[in-house]
PDB file of C-alpha atoms in Angstrom:
ATOM      1  CA  MET A   1     -15.285  16.622  11.067  1.00  0.00           C
ATOM      2  CA  ASP A   2     -12.252  15.085  12.941  1.00  0.00           C
ATOM      3  CA  PHE A   3     -10.728  12.683  10.215  1.00  0.00           C
ATOM      4  CA  ALA A   4      -8.158  11.326  12.618  1.00  0.00           C
ATOM      5  CA  GLN A   5     -10.956  10.211  15.058  1.00  0.00           C
ATOM      6  CA  ARG A   6     -12.917   8.825  12.159  1.00  0.00           C
ATOM      7  CA  THR A   7      -9.924   6.683  11.214  1.00  0.00           C
ATOM      8  CA  ILE A   8      -9.602   5.475  14.914  1.00  0.00           C
ATOM      9  CA  ASP A   9     -13.319   4.743  15.122  1.00  0.00           C
ATOM     10  CA  LEU A  10     -13.222   2.700  11.837  1.00  0.00           C
ATOM     11  CA  ALA A  11     -10.398   0.698  13.160  1.00  0.00           C
ATOM     12  CA  ARG A  12     -11.995   0.131  16.410  1.00  0.00           C
ATOM     13  CA  ARG A  13     -15.265  -1.031  14.798  1.00  0.00           C
ATOM     14  CA  ASN A  14     -13.259  -3.430  12.588  1.00  0.00           C
ATOM     15  CA  VAL A  15     -11.646  -4.955  15.712  1.00  0.00           C
ATOM     16  CA  ASP A  16     -15.066  -5.320  17.309  1.00  0.00           C
ATOM     17  CA  GLU A  17     -16.356  -7.132  14.202  1.00  0.00           C
ATOM     18  CA  GLY A  18     -13.262  -9.546  14.202  1.00  0.00           C
ATOM     19  CA  GLY A  19     -10.892  -7.693  11.915  1.00  0.00           C
ATOM     20  CA  ARG A  20      -7.474  -6.272  12.288  1.00  0.00           C
ATOM     21  CA  PRO A  21      -6.566  -2.950  13.985  1.00  0.00           C
ATOM     22  CA  PHE A  22      -6.074  -0.678  10.949  1.00  0.00           C
ATOM     23  CA  ALA A  23      -8.050   1.769   8.921  1.00  0.00           C
ATOM     24  CA  THR A  24      -7.688   4.484   6.378  1.00  0.00           C
ATOM     25  CA  VAL A  25      -9.761   7.611   5.532  1.00  0.00           C
ATOM     26  CA  ILE A  26      -8.873   9.608   2.384  1.00  0.00           C
ATOM     27  CA  VAL A  27      -9.947  13.300   2.507  1.00  0.00           C
ATOM     28  CA  LYS A  28     -10.235  15.680  -0.470  1.00  0.00           C
ATOM     29  CA  ASP A  29     -11.666  19.129  -0.457  1.00  0.00           C
ATOM     30  CA  GLY A  30     -12.643  18.772   3.222  1.00  0.00           C
ATOM     31  CA  ALA A  31     -14.746  15.738   2.751  1.00  0.00           C
ATOM     32  CA  ILE A  32     -14.242  11.967   2.943  1.00  0.00           C
ATOM     33  CA  LEU A  33     -13.498  10.549  -0.462  1.00  0.00           C
ATOM     34  CA  ALA A  34     -13.024   6.983   0.562  1.00  0.00           C
ATOM     35  CA  GLU A  35     -12.453   4.983   3.704  1.00  0.00           C
ATOM     36  CA  SER A  36     -11.855   1.416   4.720  1.00  0.00           C
ATOM     37  CA  PRO A  37     -10.791  -0.857   7.527  1.00  0.00           C
ATOM     38  CA  ASN A  38      -8.199  -3.588   6.946  1.00  0.00           C
ATOM     39  CA  LYS A  39     -10.178  -6.706   5.624  1.00  0.00           C
ATOM     40  CA  VAL A  40      -7.487  -9.275   5.474  1.00  0.00           C
ATOM     41  CA  ALA A  41      -9.099 -11.452   8.179  1.00  0.00           C
ATOM     42  CA  GLN A  42     -12.585 -11.097   6.686  1.00  0.00           C
ATOM     43  CA  THR A  43     -11.567 -11.975   3.026  1.00  0.00           C
ATOM     44  CA  ASN A  44      -8.448 -14.146   3.470  1.00  0.00           C
ATOM     45  CA  ASP A  45      -6.845 -11.628   0.935  1.00  0.00           C
ATOM     46  CA  PRO A  46      -3.323 -10.645   2.107  1.00  0.00           C
ATOM     47  CA  THR A  47      -3.564  -7.525  -0.006  1.00  0.00           C
ATOM     48  CA  ALA A  48      -6.825  -6.219   1.538  1.00  0.00           C
ATOM     49  CA  HIS A  49      -5.038  -3.716   3.732  1.00  0.00           C
ATOM     50  CA  ALA A  50      -7.028  -0.544   4.595  1.00  0.00           C
ATOM     51  CA  GLU A  51      -4.733   1.709   2.635  1.00  0.00           C
ATOM     52  CA  ILE A  52      -5.017  -0.457  -0.536  1.00  0.00           C
ATOM     53  CA  LEU A  53      -8.835  -0.767  -0.308  1.00  0.00           C
ATOM     54  CA  ALA A  54      -9.360   2.930   0.333  1.00  0.00           C
ATOM     55  CA  ILE A  55      -6.953   3.979  -2.435  1.00  0.00           C
ATOM     56  CA  ARG A  56      -8.745   1.630  -4.859  1.00  0.00           C
ATOM     57  CA  ASP A  57     -12.056   3.144  -3.984  1.00  0.00           C
ATOM     58  CA  ALA A  58     -10.906   6.748  -4.136  1.00  0.00           C
ATOM     59  CA  CYS A  59      -9.202   6.228  -7.462  1.00  0.00           C
ATOM     60  CA  THR A  60     -12.242   4.538  -8.991  1.00  0.00           C
ATOM     61  CA  THR A  61     -14.426   7.326  -7.737  1.00  0.00           C
ATOM     62  CA  LEU A  62     -12.187   9.941  -9.221  1.00  0.00           C
ATOM     63  CA  GLY A  63     -11.547   8.050 -12.469  1.00  0.00           C
ATOM     64  CA  THR A  64      -7.647   8.485 -12.009  1.00  0.00           C
ATOM     65  CA  GLU A  65      -4.736   6.647 -10.396  1.00  0.00           C
ATOM     66  CA  HIS A  66      -3.578   9.846  -8.766  1.00  0.00           C
ATOM     67  CA  LEU A  67      -4.779  11.387  -5.404  1.00  0.00           C
ATOM     68  CA  ALA A  68      -3.125  14.771  -5.776  1.00  0.00           C
ATOM     69  CA  GLY A  69      -5.031  17.255  -3.548  1.00  0.00           C
ATOM     70  CA  SER A  70      -5.850  14.613  -0.950  1.00  0.00           C
ATOM     71  CA  THR A  71      -4.828  13.820   2.526  1.00  0.00           C
ATOM     72  CA  ILE A  72      -4.781  10.187   3.626  1.00  0.00           C
ATOM     73  CA  TYR A  73      -5.145   9.351   7.360  1.00  0.00           C
ATOM     74  CA  ILE A  74      -3.854   5.896   8.391  1.00  0.00           C
ATOM     75  CA  LEU A  75      -3.909   4.388  11.895  1.00  0.00           C
ATOM     76  CA  ALA A  76      -0.126   3.490  11.956  1.00  0.00           C
ATOM     77  CA  LEU A  77       2.989   3.788   9.774  1.00  0.00           C
ATOM     78  CA  PRO A  78       2.318   1.770   6.575  1.00  0.00           C
ATOM     79  CA  CYS A  79       3.718  -1.700   5.706  1.00  0.00           C
ATOM     80  CA  PRO A  80       5.997  -1.741   2.691  1.00  0.00           C
ATOM     81  CA  MET A  81       3.075  -2.721   0.250  1.00  0.00           C
ATOM     82  CA  CYS A  82       1.022   0.139   1.462  1.00  0.00           C
ATOM     83  CA  LEU A  83       3.892   2.560   1.507  1.00  0.00           C
ATOM     84  CA  GLY A  84       4.470   1.690  -2.159  1.00  0.00           C
ATOM     85  CA  ALA A  85       0.820   2.254  -2.977  1.00  0.00           C
ATOM     86  CA  LEU A  86       0.909   5.598  -1.089  1.00  0.00           C
ATOM     87  CA  TYR A  87       3.859   6.701  -3.116  1.00  0.00           C
ATOM     88  CA  TYR A  88       2.305   5.598  -6.339  1.00  0.00           C
ATOM     89  CA  CYS A  89      -0.987   7.424  -5.829  1.00  0.00           C
ATOM     90  CA  SER A  90       0.755  10.702  -4.817  1.00  0.00           C
ATOM     91  CA  PRO A  91      -1.365  12.299  -2.140  1.00  0.00           C
ATOM     92  CA  ASP A  92      -0.550  15.667  -0.904  1.00  0.00           C
ATOM     93  CA  GLU A  93      -0.034  14.315   2.653  1.00  0.00           C
ATOM     94  CA  VAL A  94      -0.237  11.054   4.713  1.00  0.00           C
ATOM     95  CA  VAL A  95      -1.004  11.420   8.361  1.00  0.00           C
ATOM     96  CA  PHE A  96      -0.342   8.388  10.613  1.00  0.00           C
ATOM     97  CA  LEU A  97      -1.884   8.348  14.073  1.00  0.00           C
ATOM     98  CA  THR A  98       0.469   5.920  16.024  1.00  0.00           C
ATOM     99  CA  THR A  99       3.930   4.300  15.605  1.00  0.00           C
ATOM    100  CA  ARG A 100       4.895   0.591  15.610  1.00  0.00           C
ATOM    101  CA  ASP A 101       6.864   1.142  18.835  1.00  0.00           C
ATOM    102  CA  ALA A 102       3.686   2.321  20.458  1.00  0.00           C
ATOM    103  CA  TYR A 103       1.438  -0.566  19.402  1.00  0.00           C
ATOM    104  CA  GLU A 104       4.000  -3.389  19.345  1.00  0.00           C
ATOM    105  CA  PRO A 105       3.218  -4.408  22.948  1.00  0.00           C
ATOM    106  CA  HIS A 106      -0.319  -5.087  21.679  1.00  0.00           C
ATOM    107  CA  TYR A 107      -0.014  -6.326  18.079  1.00  0.00           C
ATOM    108  CA  VAL A 108       2.718  -8.075  16.100  1.00  0.00           C
ATOM    109  CA  ASP A 109       2.187  -9.325  12.484  1.00  0.00           C
ATOM    110  CA  ASP A 110       5.284 -11.083  11.472  1.00  0.00           C
ATOM    111  CA  ARG A 111       5.328 -13.808   8.774  1.00  0.00           C
ATOM    112  CA  LYS A 112       7.707 -16.259   7.240  1.00  0.00           C
ATOM    113  CA  TYR A 113       9.620 -13.638   5.060  1.00  0.00           C
ATOM    114  CA  PHE A 114       8.014 -10.487   6.648  1.00  0.00           C
ATOM    115  CA  GLU A 115       9.153  -9.076   9.870  1.00  0.00           C
ATOM    116  CA  LEU A 116       8.597  -5.345  10.388  1.00  0.00           C
ATOM    117  CA  ASN A 117      11.879  -4.860  12.082  1.00  0.00           C
ATOM    118  CA  THR A 118      13.930  -6.251   9.167  1.00  0.00           C
ATOM    119  CA  PHE A 119      11.661  -5.916   6.149  1.00  0.00           C
ATOM    120  CA  TYR A 120      12.658  -2.465   4.872  1.00  0.00           C
ATOM    121  CA  GLY A 121      16.285  -3.578   4.687  1.00  0.00           C
ATOM    122  CA  GLU A 122      15.203  -6.411   2.467  1.00  0.00           C
ATOM    123  CA  PHE A 123      14.203  -3.877  -0.235  1.00  0.00           C
ATOM    124  CA  GLY A 124      17.668  -2.594  -0.499  1.00  0.00           C
ATOM    125  CA  LYS A 125      19.214  -5.947  -1.140  1.00  0.00           C
ATOM    126  CA  PRO A 126      19.893  -7.343  -4.583  1.00  0.00           C
ATOM    127  CA  TRP A 127      17.096  -9.772  -5.544  1.00  0.00           C
ATOM    128  CA  ASP A 128      19.286 -12.759  -5.164  1.00  0.00           C
ATOM    129  CA  GLN A 129      20.090 -11.915  -1.461  1.00  0.00           C
ATOM    130  CA  ARG A 130      16.728 -11.468  -0.125  1.00  0.00           C
ATOM    131  CA  ARG A 131      15.073 -13.847   2.331  1.00  0.00           C
ATOM    132  CA  LEU A 132      12.266 -14.546  -0.169  1.00  0.00           C
ATOM    133  CA  PRO A 133      13.615 -17.074  -2.691  1.00  0.00           C
ATOM    134  CA  MET A 134      13.616 -15.503  -6.192  1.00  0.00           C
ATOM    135  CA  ARG A 135      14.864 -16.775  -9.520  1.00  0.00           C
ATOM    136  CA  HIS A 136      15.464 -14.769 -12.789  1.00  0.00           C
ATOM    137  CA  GLU A 137      14.322 -16.715 -15.874  1.00  0.00           C
ATOM    138  CA  SER A 138      15.209 -14.435 -18.826  1.00  0.00           C
ATOM    139  CA  HIS A 139      12.822 -14.382 -21.822  1.00  0.00           C
ATOM    140  CA  ASP A 140      13.379 -11.859 -24.584  1.00  0.00           C
ATOM    141  CA  ASP A 141       9.645 -11.946 -25.422  1.00  0.00           C
ATOM    142  CA  ALA A 142       8.933 -10.358 -21.983  1.00  0.00           C
ATOM    143  CA  VAL A 143      10.695  -7.250 -23.180  1.00  0.00           C
ATOM    144  CA  ASP A 144       8.616  -7.284 -26.349  1.00  0.00           C
ATOM    145  CA  VAL A 145       5.502  -6.685 -24.225  1.00  0.00           C
ATOM    146  CA  TYR A 146       7.012  -3.335 -23.037  1.00  0.00           C
ATOM    147  CA  ARG A 147       8.054  -2.417 -26.632  1.00  0.00           C
ATOM    148  CA  LEU A 148       4.412  -3.052 -27.679  1.00  0.00           C
ATOM    149  CA  TRP A 149       3.111  -0.892 -24.950  1.00  0.00           C
ATOM    150  CA  GLN A 150       5.576   1.912 -25.929  1.00  0.00           C
ATOM    151  CA  GLU A 151       4.420   1.563 -29.621  1.00  0.00           C
ATOM    152  CA  ARG A 152       0.747   1.734 -28.606  1.00  0.00           C
ATOM    153  CA  ASN A 153       1.529   4.882 -26.671  1.00  0.00           C
ATOM    154  CA  GLY A 154       2.993   6.964 -29.415  1.00  0.00           C
ATOM    155  CA  GLY A 155       6.614   6.160 -28.457  1.00  0.00           C
ATOM    156  CA  ASN A 156       6.181   7.364 -24.812  1.00  0.00           C
ATOM    157  CA  ARG A 157       7.778   5.305 -22.098  1.00  0.00           C
ATOM    158  CA  ARG A 158       5.892   6.953 -19.224  1.00  0.00           C
ATOM    159  CA  VAL A 159       2.164   6.661 -18.350  1.00  0.00           C
ATOM    160  CA  ALA A 160       0.351   9.806 -19.670  1.00  0.00           C
ATOM    161  CA  GLY A 161      -0.660  12.049 -16.903  1.00  0.00           C
ATOM    162  CA  ALA A 162       1.509  10.396 -14.244  1.00  0.00           C
ATOM    163  CA  LEU A 163       2.625  12.743 -11.611  1.00  0.00           C
ATOM    164  CA  THR A 164       6.413  13.017 -11.565  1.00  0.00           C
ATOM    165  CA  ALA A 165       8.889  14.813  -9.294  1.00  0.00           C
TER     166      ALA A 165
END
């Protein structure tokens, strides 16, 4: 099966049905493990990106938060939220089928604080210099939640079974 073409076809069908032009196909052992189009328009959920939905489905199916051994096909380079999810689930490879430069004459998705041309630079800024207003309100009890988690996990600070570099 041509997984790249499957990704394109899924995105095209989503556009035909009133959705946004994005899709994800996750492949493991030569077969589709999970797939999804972007469903933001259909659900009014700003987190319903194709990558997020497909990763959720694949991890639920496998019973793990890790996608080692998989290849993830996406229509275009991922947004920062999806990039974070892709890093977090640790697939063997991510294959993107087009670039922002190629699709920008046809699609732009800028928001109040989110512009693709500047957003990645926002990540590197200290929290109090980002465009999104943020405020730190320190509570010692907040750290206690993490102490409790560590105690309940035998003194370990890391999630058991997490893939690390």
